[in-house]
Coordinates of C-alpha atoms and ligand atoms in Angstrom, one line a residue:
M1313 CA 41.3 82.7 57.0
P1314 CA 44.3 83.5 54.7
G1315 CA 43.9 86.7 53.5
T1316 CA 45.1 90.5 54.4
D1317 CA 44.1 90.0 57.7
S1318 CA 46.5 86.6 58.3
I1319 CA 49.4 89.6 56.2
L1320 CA 48.6 91.8 59.0
R1321 CA 48.5 89.5 61.7
F1322 CA 52.1 87.9 61.0
C1323 CA 53.6 91.9 60.8
R1324 CA 52.5 92.8 64.1
A1325 CA 53.5 89.2 65.8
L1326 CA 57.0 90.2 64.2
L1327 CA 57.2 93.4 65.6
V1328 CA 56.3 92.8 69.1
D1329 CA 57.7 95.7 71.6
D1330 CA 59.4 96.8 67.9
K1331 CA 62.1 94.2 69.1
V1332 CA 63.8 92.1 66.8
S1333 CA 64.2 88.2 68.1
M1334 CA 63.7 84.7 67.3
E1335 CA 60.9 84.2 69.2
N1336 CA 58.9 86.3 68.1
F1337 CA 59.9 85.3 64.7
S1338 CA 59.2 81.6 65.1
K1339 CA 55.4 82.8 67.2
A1340 CA 54.8 85.0 64.2
A1341 CA 55.7 82.1 61.6
A1342 CA 53.3 79.9 64.0
L1343 CA 50.8 81.5 62.8
Y1344 CA 51.4 82.3 59.2
C1345 CA 51.8 78.2 59.3
K1346 CA 48.5 77.7 60.5
D1347 CA 46.4 80.1 58.8
Y1348 CA 47.9 78.7 55.2
D1349 CA 48.0 75.0 56.0
L1350 CA 51.9 74.3 56.5
A1351 CA 54.4 72.0 57.9
K1352 CA 57.5 73.6 57.9
V1353 CA 59.2 77.3 57.2
V1354 CA 62.5 77.8 56.3
P1355 CA 62.8 81.9 55.8
A1356 CA 66.6 81.3 54.1
T1357 CA 68.9 78.4 52.9
D1358 CA 72.8 78.7 52.5
I1359 CA 73.6 80.3 55.5
P1360 CA 77.1 80.7 56.2
D1361 CA 77.7 80.0 59.6
G1362 CA 80.0 82.5 61.5
S1363 CA 80.3 81.1 64.5
P1364 CA 84.3 82.4 65.7
R1365 CA 85.3 78.2 65.6
S1366 CA 84.0 78.1 62.2
M1367 CA 85.6 81.3 61.1
G1368 CA 89.3 79.5 62.4
M1369 CA 89.7 80.8 66.0
N1370 CA 90.4 78.2 68.1
S1371 CA 90.8 76.2 65.7
P1372 CA 94.4 74.0 66.0
K1373 CA 94.2 73.1 62.1
G1374 CA 94.3 76.8 60.9
P1375 CA 91.2 79.2 59.7
V1376 CA 88.3 77.5 57.7
K1377 CA 86.6 79.3 55.1
P1378 CA 83.5 80.8 56.5
S1379 CA 81.5 80.0 53.0
T1380 CA 82.2 76.3 53.4
V1381 CA 79.8 76.0 56.8
H1382 CA 76.5 76.3 56.0
K1383 CA 73.1 75.6 57.8
E1384 CA 69.5 75.7 57.1
L1385 CA 67.7 77.8 59.2
I1386 CA 63.9 76.0 60.0
I1387 CA 61.9 78.8 61.9
Y1388 CA 58.9 76.2 62.3
E1389 CA 58.2 73.2 61.8
D1390 CA 55.0 70.9 62.9
P1391 CA 55.8 68.3 65.1
D1392 CA 52.5 66.5 63.9
I1393 CA 53.3 66.4 60.6
T1394 CA 56.1 63.9 58.6
E1395 CA 55.3 64.3 55.1
Y1396 CA 54.5 67.4 52.9
G1397 CA 54.1 68.8 49.2
E1398 CA 56.9 70.7 47.1
P1399 CA 57.8 73.7 49.1
I1400 CA 57.1 77.2 47.6
R1401 CA 60.0 78.7 46.4
Q1402 CA 61.5 82.4 46.5
G1403 CA 65.3 83.0 45.7
Y1404 CA 66.9 86.1 46.7
K1405 CA 70.1 87.4 46.2
I1406 CA 72.9 88.3 49.0
G1407 CA 75.1 90.3 48.0
D1408 CA 77.1 90.7 44.2
V1409 CA 77.3 86.7 44.5
G1410 CA 75.4 84.6 47.2
K1411 CA 71.7 83.7 47.0
A1412 CA 68.9 82.0 49.8
D1413 CA 65.7 80.5 49.1
S1414 CA 62.9 80.8 51.0
L1415 CA 60.7 78.0 51.5
S1416 CA 57.5 77.1 52.6
Y1417 CA 56.6 73.8 52.7
P1418 CA 52.4 73.1 52.9
K1419 CA 50.9 70.1 54.3
K1420 CA 50.9 67.1 52.2
G1421 CA 48.2 67.4 49.2
K1422 CA 47.3 70.5 50.5
E1423 CA 46.3 73.0 47.1
Y1424 CA 46.7 77.0 47.0
T1425 CA 44.4 79.6 45.2
E1426 CA 47.2 82.2 43.4
A1427 CA 45.6 84.9 45.6
E1428 CA 47.2 82.9 48.6
L1429 CA 50.2 81.6 46.9
N1430 CA 50.4 85.9 46.5
E1431 CA 50.4 86.3 50.3
I1432 CA 52.2 83.5 50.7
E1433 CA 55.0 85.0 48.4
I1434 CA 54.4 88.3 50.6
I1435 CA 55.5 87.0 53.8
Q1436 CA 58.0 84.8 52.5
A1437 CA 59.6 88.1 51.8
M1438 CA 59.2 89.5 54.9
S1439 CA 60.5 86.7 56.4
F1440 CA 63.6 86.8 54.6
Y1441 CA 64.6 90.4 55.0
Y1442 CA 63.3 90.0 59.1
F1443 CA 66.0 87.1 59.2
G1444 CA 68.0 89.4 57.5
R1445 CA 68.0 92.1 60.4
I1446 CA 68.6 89.3 63.1
R1447 CA 71.4 88.0 60.9
L1448 CA 72.5 91.6 61.0
E1449 CA 72.1 92.3 64.9
E1450 CA 74.2 89.7 65.6
T1451 CA 76.9 89.9 63.7
I1452 CA 77.1 93.5 65.2
Q1453 CA 76.7 91.8 68.7
K1454 CA 79.6 89.5 67.9
S1455 CA 82.0 91.8 66.3
A1456 CA 81.4 93.8 69.6
M1457 CA 82.4 90.7 71.7
T1458 CA 85.8 89.7 69.0
Q1459 CA 89.0 91.4 68.6
Y1460 CA 89.3 92.8 65.7
L1461 CA 93.4 92.1 65.1
T1462 CA 93.0 88.8 66.1
G1463 CA 89.8 87.6 66.0
L1464 CA 89.5 86.1 69.3
P1465 CA 87.1 87.0 72.2
N1466 CA 87.9 90.7 73.8
S1467 CA 87.3 91.7 77.0
G1468 CA 83.8 91.7 76.7
G1469 CA 83.6 88.3 74.6
Y1470 CA 85.5 86.4 77.7
M1471 CA 83.0 87.9 80.2
A1472 CA 80.2 86.3 78.5
R1473 CA 81.5 83.2 77.8
V1474 CA 83.4 82.6 81.3
S1475 CA 79.8 84.2 82.8
E1476 CA 78.0 80.7 81.3
I1477 CA 81.3 78.1 82.9
F1478 CA 80.1 80.1 85.6
N1479 CA 76.3 79.6 85.6
S1480 CA 76.9 75.8 84.8
G1481 CA 79.1 75.9 88.6
N1482 CA 82.2 74.2 87.2
I1483 CA 84.4 77.7 87.4
G1484 CA 86.4 75.5 90.4
N1485 CA 87.5 73.6 87.4
Y1486 CA 89.4 76.0 86.0
D1487 CA 92.7 78.4 85.9
A1488 CA 92.5 82.1 84.9
Y1489 CA 95.4 83.4 83.3
Y1490 CA 97.1 87.3 82.3
I1491 CA 99.0 86.4 79.6
N1492 CA 101.7 89.2 78.4
V1493 CA 103.8 88.6 75.6
K1494 CA 107.7 89.6 76.7
G1495 CA 109.6 92.4 75.1
F1496 CA 106.9 92.6 72.4
G1497 CA 107.7 96.3 72.3
M1498 CA 111.0 95.7 70.7
V1499 CA 110.1 92.4 68.7
S1500 CA 107.5 94.9 66.6
K1501 CA 109.9 97.9 66.1
K1502 CA 112.7 95.5 64.7
F1503 CA 110.0 93.8 62.4
G1504 CA 107.7 97.0 61.9
F1505 CA 104.1 97.0 63.5
R1506 CA 102.3 95.5 60.4
Q1507 CA 104.4 92.6 61.2
G1508 CA 104.3 93.5 64.8
D1509 CA 100.5 92.9 64.2
E1510 CA 100.9 89.6 62.1
M1511 CA 102.7 87.8 64.7
I1512 CA 100.1 88.7 67.3
R1513 CA 98.0 87.0 65.0
Q1514 CA 99.8 83.8 64.5
F1515 CA 100.6 84.1 68.6
A1516 CA 97.2 84.2 69.3
H1517 CA 96.2 81.3 66.8
A1518 CA 98.5 79.4 68.2
I1519 CA 97.4 79.8 72.1
A1520 CA 93.8 79.4 70.9
G1521 CA 94.3 75.9 69.2
F1522 CA 95.9 74.7 72.0
V1523 CA 93.1 74.8 74.3
S1524 CA 89.9 72.5 73.9
E1525 CA 86.2 73.5 73.1
D1526 CA 85.2 74.2 76.3
E1527 CA 88.4 76.5 77.0
I1528 CA 88.7 80.1 76.3
V1529 CA 91.6 82.5 75.3
A1530 CA 90.6 86.4 74.7
H1531 CA 92.6 88.5 73.6
L1532 CA 92.4 92.6 75.5
G1533 CA 94.5 94.1 73.1
G1534 CA 98.2 94.5 72.1
D1535 CA 100.3 92.2 73.4
N1536 CA 97.5 91.1 76.6
F1537 CA 95.5 87.9 76.2
V1538 CA 93.8 86.4 79.1
A1539 CA 92.5 82.9 79.1
L1540 CA 90.5 80.1 81.5
V1541 CA 92.1 76.8 81.4
K1542 CA 91.1 73.6 82.9
K1543 CA 93.0 72.7 86.1
A1544 CA 94.5 69.4 84.6
H1545 CA 95.6 71.5 82.0
Y1546 CA 98.2 74.0 83.9
A1547 CA 101.4 72.4 83.3
A1548 CA 101.1 71.8 79.4
F1549 CA 99.4 75.4 79.2
V1550 CA 102.5 77.1 81.0
A1551 CA 105.1 75.2 79.4
M1552 CA 103.3 75.5 76.3
L1553 CA 103.6 79.4 76.6
S1554 CA 106.9 79.6 77.6
E1555 CA 107.9 79.9 74.0
V1556 CA 105.9 80.2 71.0
T1557 CA 107.4 80.2 67.7
V1558 CA 105.8 82.8 64.8
H1559 CA 107.3 83.6 61.7
A1560 CA 108.3 87.5 60.1
V1561 CA 110.1 88.4 56.9
Q1562 CA 113.1 89.6 57.1
G1563 CA 114.7 91.1 53.7
D1564 CA 113.5 88.4 51.4
K1565 CA 113.6 85.4 53.9
T1566 CA 111.1 84.1 56.7
V1567 CA 112.8 83.9 59.8
D1568 CA 111.5 82.2 63.0
V1569 CA 110.7 84.5 66.0
K1570 CA 110.6 82.9 69.6
L1571 CA 107.8 84.5 71.6
G1572 CA 108.2 84.3 75.5
T1573 CA 105.6 85.4 78.0
T1574 CA 105.1 86.4 81.7
I1575 CA 102.2 85.5 83.1
G1576 CA 99.9 85.5 86.5
V1577 CA 97.6 82.7 87.3
W1578 CA 94.6 82.5 89.7
H1579 CA 93.9 78.8 90.5
I1580 CA 90.7 79.8 91.1
D1581 CA 88.7 78.7 94.4
K1582 CA 85.3 79.0 95.2
D1583 CA 86.1 82.4 97.5
M1584 CA 85.5 83.9 94.0
R1585 CA 83.5 87.2 94.7
E1586 CA 82.8 88.8 91.3
L1587 CA 83.6 88.1 87.9
S1588 CA 85.7 90.5 87.0
E1589 CA 87.9 88.8 89.3
L1590 CA 88.7 86.5 86.6
I1591 CA 91.0 89.2 85.0
S1592 CA 91.8 91.2 88.0
L1593 CA 93.3 88.7 90.0
P1594 CA 95.8 87.2 87.3
A1595 CA 96.5 90.5 86.1
I1596 CA 98.0 91.6 89.5
A1597 CA 100.1 88.0 89.8
L1598 CA 101.4 88.8 86.3
N1599 CA 102.3 93.0 87.3
A1600 CA 104.4 90.9 90.1
A1601 CA 105.8 88.8 88.4
K1602 CA 106.8 91.7 85.7
N1603 CA 107.8 94.0 87.8
V1604 CA 108.6 93.1 91.5
L1605 CA 109.8 89.6 91.2
H1606 CA 111.1 89.7 87.6
Q1607 CA 110.1 86.2 86.9
P1608 CA 108.2 84.8 83.9
I1609 CA 105.1 83.2 86.4
C1610 CA 103.3 84.2 89.4
H1611 CA 100.6 82.6 91.1
V1612 CA 97.7 84.3 93.1
S1613 CA 98.3 84.4 96.7
D1614 CA 96.8 85.9 99.9
E1615 CA 100.5 87.3 100.7
L1616 CA 100.1 88.8 97.3
L1617 CA 97.1 90.3 97.2
Y1618 CA 98.1 91.9 101.1
Q1619 CA 101.1 92.6 99.7
V1620 CA 99.0 94.9 97.1
S1621 CA 96.7 96.1 99.1
E1622 CA 100.0 97.6 102.0
Q1623 CA 100.8 99.0 98.3
K1624 CA 97.6 100.9 97.5
R1625 CA 97.1 101.7 100.9
V1626 CA 100.9 103.3 101.0
L1627 CA 100.5 105.3 97.9
E1628 CA 97.0 106.2 98.9
R1629 CA 98.6 107.7 102.3
F1630 CA 101.8 109.0 101.0
P1631 CA 100.8 112.5 99.8
A1632 CA 99.0 113.2 102.5
A1633 CA 101.8 112.2 104.8
I1634 CA 104.1 114.3 102.4
R1635 CA 102.2 117.8 103.8
N1636 CA 101.3 116.3 107.3
R1637 CA 105.1 116.1 107.9
E1638 CA 104.6 112.5 109.1
F1639 CA 107.7 111.4 108.1
V1640 CA 110.8 111.6 110.5
L1641 CA 114.2 111.2 110.8
F1642 CA 116.5 109.1 113.5
Y1643 CA 120.3 109.4 112.9
Q1644 CA 122.7 106.9 113.3
P1645 CA 126.4 107.4 114.5
K1646 CA 128.9 107.2 112.9
V1647 CA 132.3 106.0 115.0
D1648 CA 135.9 106.4 114.0
S1649 CA 137.0 103.4 116.3
K1650 CA 140.0 104.4 116.8
T1651 CA 139.5 107.7 119.0
N1652 CA 136.1 106.6 119.9
M1653 CA 135.1 110.0 118.7
L1654 CA 131.8 110.9 116.9
A1655 CA 132.9 110.9 112.8
G1656 CA 129.0 111.4 111.3
A1657 CA 125.5 110.1 110.8
E1658 CA 123.4 108.4 108.6
A1659 CA 119.7 110.0 108.4
L1660 CA 117.2 107.3 108.3
V1661 CA 113.6 108.0 107.4
R1662 CA 110.4 106.2 110.0
W1663 CA 107.1 106.8 109.1
Q1664 CA 105.4 108.2 111.8
G1665 CA 101.8 106.6 111.8
S1666 CA 98.6 107.3 114.3
D1667 CA 100.4 104.9 116.4
E1668 CA 103.3 102.7 115.6
I1669 CA 106.5 104.1 113.8
I1670 CA 106.3 102.3 110.0
P1671 CA 110.3 101.4 109.3
P1672 CA 111.7 102.1 106.1
G1673 CA 111.4 98.8 104.4
A1674 CA 107.5 98.7 104.4
F1675 CA 107.4 101.8 102.4
I1676 CA 110.7 102.8 100.5
P1677 CA 110.4 99.4 97.9
I1678 CA 106.5 100.6 97.2
L1679 CA 107.6 104.3 96.4
E1680 CA 110.0 103.5 94.2
R1681 CA 108.6 100.9 92.0
E1682 CA 105.7 103.6 92.1
G1683 CA 108.3 106.4 90.9
A1684 CA 107.6 108.3 94.0
I1685 CA 110.4 108.4 96.5
R1686 CA 111.6 111.3 94.8
A1687 CA 109.4 113.6 96.8
L1688 CA 110.2 111.8 100.1
D1689 CA 114.1 112.1 99.5
L1690 CA 114.3 115.2 98.8
Y1691 CA 112.0 115.7 102.3
V1692 CA 114.1 113.6 104.1
L1693 CA 117.6 116.1 102.5
E1694 CA 115.8 119.0 103.7
Q1695 CA 114.8 117.9 107.2
A1696 CA 118.7 117.1 107.4
C1697 CA 120.0 120.8 106.5
M1698 CA 117.1 122.1 108.8
D1699 CA 118.3 119.5 111.9
I1700 CA 122.0 121.1 111.0
R1701 CA 121.1 124.6 110.9
K1702 CA 119.5 124.2 114.2
W1703 CA 122.2 122.5 115.7
I1704 CA 124.9 125.8 114.7
D1705 CA 122.3 127.5 115.8
M1706 CA 122.3 126.0 119.3
G1707 CA 126.2 126.6 119.0
L1708 CA 126.7 123.0 118.4
E1709 CA 129.2 121.3 116.1
P1710 CA 127.5 119.4 113.8
V1711 CA 128.9 116.1 112.2
Q1712 CA 128.8 115.0 108.5
V1713 CA 124.8 113.8 107.9
S1714 CA 124.4 111.3 104.9
V1715 CA 121.1 110.8 102.9
N1716 CA 120.0 108.2 100.9
I1717 CA 119.4 109.1 97.3
S1718 CA 117.0 106.1 95.4
R1719 CA 118.5 105.4 92.3
K1720 CA 115.3 105.7 90.5
D1721 CA 115.8 110.0 91.3
L1722 CA 118.4 110.0 89.1
D1723 CA 116.0 110.1 85.8
D1724 CA 115.9 113.6 86.8
R1725 CA 119.2 115.3 85.6
T1726 CA 118.5 118.6 87.6
L1727 CA 118.6 116.6 90.6
P1728 CA 122.5 117.7 91.9
F1729 CA 121.6 121.0 91.2
Q1730 CA 118.5 120.5 93.5
I1731 CA 120.4 119.5 96.2
C1732 CA 123.3 121.6 96.0
D1733 CA 120.4 124.8 96.4
M1734 CA 119.1 123.2 99.7
I1735 CA 122.0 123.0 101.1
D1736 CA 122.4 126.5 100.0
R1737 CA 119.0 127.7 101.1
Y1738 CA 120.0 126.2 104.7
K1739 CA 123.5 128.1 104.6
L1740 CA 125.6 125.2 105.4
D1741 CA 129.1 123.7 104.3
H1742 CA 128.2 121.8 101.3
N1743 CA 130.5 119.2 102.7
L1744 CA 127.9 118.8 105.7
I1745 CA 126.1 116.7 103.7
Q1746 CA 126.7 113.0 102.2
I1747 CA 124.8 111.8 99.5
E1748 CA 124.7 108.0 99.7
I1749 CA 123.1 106.1 96.5
T1750 CA 124.0 102.2 96.0
E1751 CA 125.9 100.7 93.3
T1752 CA 124.2 99.1 90.0
T1753 CA 125.1 96.6 87.7
D1754 CA 123.2 98.1 84.7
E1755 CA 125.2 99.3 81.7
T1756 CA 122.9 102.7 81.5
E1757 CA 122.3 103.6 84.8
H1758 CA 126.6 103.0 85.4
G1759 CA 126.7 106.3 83.5
I1760 CA 124.0 108.5 84.6
M1761 CA 125.2 107.5 87.9
A1762 CA 128.6 108.4 87.1
D1763 CA 127.1 111.3 85.7
F1764 CA 124.6 113.0 88.9
L1765 CA 128.3 111.8 91.7
S1766 CA 130.9 114.0 89.6
K1767 CA 128.3 116.5 89.7
L1768 CA 128.1 116.2 93.1
Y1769 CA 131.3 115.7 94.2
D1770 CA 132.4 119.0 91.7
M1771 CA 130.0 120.9 94.0
G1772 CA 131.9 119.7 97.1
I1773 CA 128.7 118.0 98.2
S1774 CA 131.0 114.5 100.0
T1775 CA 129.1 111.3 97.7
A1776 CA 128.9 108.0 98.7
I1777 CA 128.3 103.8 97.7
D1778 CA 126.3 102.4 100.2
D1779 CA 126.3 98.7 100.7
F1780 CA 129.2 98.3 98.7
G1781 CA 129.8 94.5 97.8
S1782 CA 126.4 92.8 97.9
G1783 CA 125.7 92.9 94.3
Y1784 CA 128.0 92.4 91.6
S1785 CA 130.4 95.4 92.7
S1786 CA 133.3 95.8 90.8
L1787 CA 136.7 97.7 90.2
S1788 CA 134.6 100.0 88.3
T1789 CA 133.1 101.6 90.3
L1790 CA 136.4 102.8 92.4
R1791 CA 137.4 103.5 89.0
N1792 CA 134.6 105.6 87.6
F1793 CA 132.3 107.3 89.8
K1794 CA 134.1 110.2 92.0
I1795 CA 133.1 109.1 95.2
S1796 CA 134.3 110.2 98.6
T1797 CA 133.1 107.3 100.8
L1798 CA 132.7 103.4 100.2
K1799 CA 130.5 101.6 102.2
I1800 CA 130.9 98.4 103.0
D1801 CA 128.1 96.0 103.2
R1802 CA 127.2 93.9 106.5
S1803 CA 127.3 90.7 104.5
F1804 CA 130.9 90.7 104.5
I1805 CA 130.5 90.5 108.2
N1806 CA 127.6 88.9 109.0
N1807 CA 128.6 85.8 109.6
D1808 CA 130.0 83.9 112.8
T1809 CA 133.2 83.3 111.6
F1810 CA 135.6 85.4 108.8
S1811 CA 136.7 83.7 105.4
K1812 CA 140.2 84.6 104.4
N1813 CA 138.5 85.2 100.9
D1814 CA 136.6 87.9 102.3
E1815 CA 139.7 89.4 104.7
I1816 CA 142.0 89.4 101.3
I1817 CA 139.6 91.0 99.2
L1818 CA 138.8 93.3 101.5
S1819 CA 142.2 94.4 102.9
D1820 CA 142.5 95.2 98.6
I1821 CA 139.8 96.9 98.9
I1822 CA 140.3 99.2 101.2
H1823 CA 144.3 99.6 100.2
M1824 CA 142.9 100.5 96.6
A1825 CA 140.5 102.8 98.4
G1826 CA 142.7 104.5 100.6
M1827 CA 145.3 105.1 97.6
L1828 CA 142.3 106.7 95.6
G1829 CA 141.9 109.1 98.8
V1830 CA 138.3 107.7 99.3
E1831 CA 137.7 106.9 102.8
V1832 CA 135.6 103.4 104.3
I1833 CA 133.3 103.1 106.8
T1834 CA 131.4 99.8 107.2
E1835 CA 127.9 99.3 108.3
G1836 CA 126.0 96.9 110.0
V1837 CA 129.1 96.3 113.1
E1838 CA 127.2 94.3 115.8
R1839 CA 129.7 92.6 117.8
P1840 CA 133.2 93.3 119.0
D1841 CA 134.5 90.2 117.3
Q1842 CA 133.6 92.0 113.6
L1843 CA 135.1 95.0 115.1
E1844 CA 137.9 93.5 115.4
F1845 CA 137.9 92.1 112.3
M1846 CA 137.1 95.1 110.1
Q1847 CA 139.9 97.3 112.1
K1848 CA 142.3 94.1 111.8
V1849 CA 141.7 94.2 107.2
G1850 CA 142.2 98.5 107.7
C1851 CA 138.7 100.1 108.1
N1852 CA 138.2 102.1 111.1
L1853 CA 135.1 103.6 110.4
I1854 CA 132.2 102.4 112.2
Q1855 CA 128.2 102.5 111.8
G1856 CA 126.8 100.1 113.4
F1857 CA 124.0 98.9 116.7
L1858 CA 127.7 98.2 118.5
Y1859 CA 128.0 102.0 119.2
D1860 CA 124.3 103.0 118.2
R1861 CA 121.2 102.8 116.9
P1862 CA 119.4 105.1 114.5
L1863 CA 118.4 107.2 117.1
P1864 CA 115.3 110.1 117.6
T1865 CA 116.5 113.4 117.1
D1866 CA 116.3 114.6 120.5
V1867 CA 119.4 112.1 121.8
F1868 CA 121.2 112.6 118.6
T1869 CA 121.4 116.1 119.9
E1870 CA 123.1 115.0 123.3
R1871 CA 125.5 112.8 121.2
L1872 CA 126.8 115.6 119.1
K1873 CA 127.1 117.5 122.9
D1874 CA 129.8 115.0 123.8
K1875 CA 131.4 113.2 120.7
V1876 CA 133.0 110.8 122.6
Y1877 CA 131.7 106.9 123.5
N1878 CA 133.0 106.2 126.9
I1879 CA 133.2 102.5 126.0
S1880 CA 136.0 99.8 125.4
F1881 CA 134.9 96.1 123.6
Ligands
LIG2167 P1 120.8 102.1 104.4 O1 121.0 102.8 103.8 O2 121.8 100.7 104.3 O3 120.9 101.9 106.1 C1 121.1 101.3 106.9 C2 120.5 100.3 107.8 O4 120.9 99.4 108.4 C3 119.5 101.0 108.5 O5 118.5 100.3 108.5 C4 120.0 100.7 110.1 O6 119.3 100.3 110.7 C5 120.4 99.5 109.9 N1 122.0 99.2 111.0 C6 122.3 99.8 111.0 N2 123.3 99.2 111.9 C7 123.0 98.3 111.7 C8 123.6 97.1 112.6 O7 124.5 96.8 113.2 N3 122.8 95.6 112.5 C9 121.3 95.5 111.3 N4 121.1 94.6 111.7 N5 120.8 96.6 111.0 C10 121.9 97.7 111.4 P2 117.0 100.9 108.0 O8 117.1 102.4 108.9 O9 115.9 100.4 108.1 O10 116.5 101.4 106.4 C11 116.6 100.2 105.3 C12 116.5 100.8 104.3 O11 116.2 102.1 103.6 C13 118.4 101.5 104.0 O12 119.3 101.3 103.9 C14 118.1 102.8 103.1 O13 118.3 101.7 101.7 C15 116.6 102.6 102.9 N6 116.2 103.9 103.2 C16 116.5 104.6 104.5 N7 116.2 105.7 104.5 C17 115.7 106.5 103.3 C18 115.8 107.1 102.8 O14 115.4 108.3 103.6 N8 115.6 107.5 101.2 C19 115.9 106.3 100.5 N9 115.8 106.2 99.5 N10 116.3 105.1 101.3 C20 116.0 105.2 102.7
LIG2168 MG1 122.2 104.0 103.3
LIG2169 MG1 123.6 100.4 103.2

């Protein structure tokens, strides 16, 4: 019968395992209804619905005020009863303005004693506060799953929602995206951080508004977003992401700012191994789009994943490979084709792996991208200096050896002095080393490169522009750089027939270079007709397979003994 025992039983049922849960709550409410002949219990009315969608997220029409959406929570209802009496009602204040009622509906015709009504009021009060705890826990959990700035799910919220889709077995219908707002650092700097935040908020609303209820957009923070969008919406979503217009205030005007994006996409296939791949794989594609391909979009593919794993392997093995001196130098002769005499050599690095020789194309671009190339370039320079010193000590007359320096090394302004110190350490004439560097079109790099080359040049170290003509070389290369040598790229001679235009351009460049005291060499000469063409336009210095491939040190040492090539073409 109702009484203190009922109240205690209710309390015990609520606090099983000290766990706040809806399940415990409805079990306790069922006991209480049975004891007091109640038909329905509503612990709180007028509850704002705090779900993200009602808070304006994912809503194309903009934010909906939270307080405009309400629901009534029924914690227990007797399914057999359709008619009930007047509820026993208790009002509670929530904060300064809110209010809610707690209601218990008796079975029709049920009368209560004064004592029973008091007991019901106690239980109602407890229910109200218990329900408050549940809401509080929900809110804490929701905010832990939400990005504070935009209100979109954060990575935790994203994973929680994608796992629902994964568990439903429909994940194969979706594409997973990683989205980065292009150049947002600059935009934010221009308009200030507060407006930057506001623009990110607008951007978030624009993309969240675009997707439908069963798709997800999440904000990882900063200018990074992820999304799970139906395959059928791929084209429309990508088109939408190509330009999102947001607004900013500049002075007293509101201006449109068009934000572009870089996107990594994974067309999800059955081979998904773990849920985290929904973020990590598109992130790999985004990184490739941004840093390797320099394109707005990249898709996850087997080839891309292979390249990334290769890259990881190279970077992991690199420090030990340097320590163990696994990098070896090959020397490719440069020949004066008029006299057939050895005139110099280029040091070209190879990675002597345990069972194979790895060509530079397989590791140099990776080391350059990851900022690790300087260690290798200095290693090659030192090995070249050591080899020249050895040749001199053997009584051989060495030739000038050129060493490639990556443009990525130039951030270090002390590099010319390090190069000079290295040459001095092996007591070599400065002119025995030439530094080759490829030309650049980048304005800032141009200045840094001019400074680098002029420092070397002034210290008597020979300088060369590599692959001249492969990019957008301009006369400014000849005008602004202090260089000893221009190395004409093989693309000029890489054809079956030679173009009249190339002939005119090359003759002029070679003539101009000659007048400026700059030596010219052509690389990649493989055939006698190519040699003939280069001689015709005035270039006699040749590096190419026609004379020699890059040679191991011992073979090249033999070339140094007898510098003459006894061949005629
Ligand atoms: P590069 O400096 O332009 O070197 C010339 C490349 O052309 C070499 O390839 C050479 O073997 C190749 N070559 C020379 N003659 C011929 C020919 O007649 N026909 C053909 N098909 N190819 C020819 P390699 O050794 O594979 O080097 C490729 C690139 O790797 C180099 O281009 C250079 O940019 C880079 N590299 C090599 N060693 C180093 C290094 O120590 N440091 C840096 N930063 N880069 C290096
Ligand atoms: Mg080179
Ligand atoms: Mg070259």
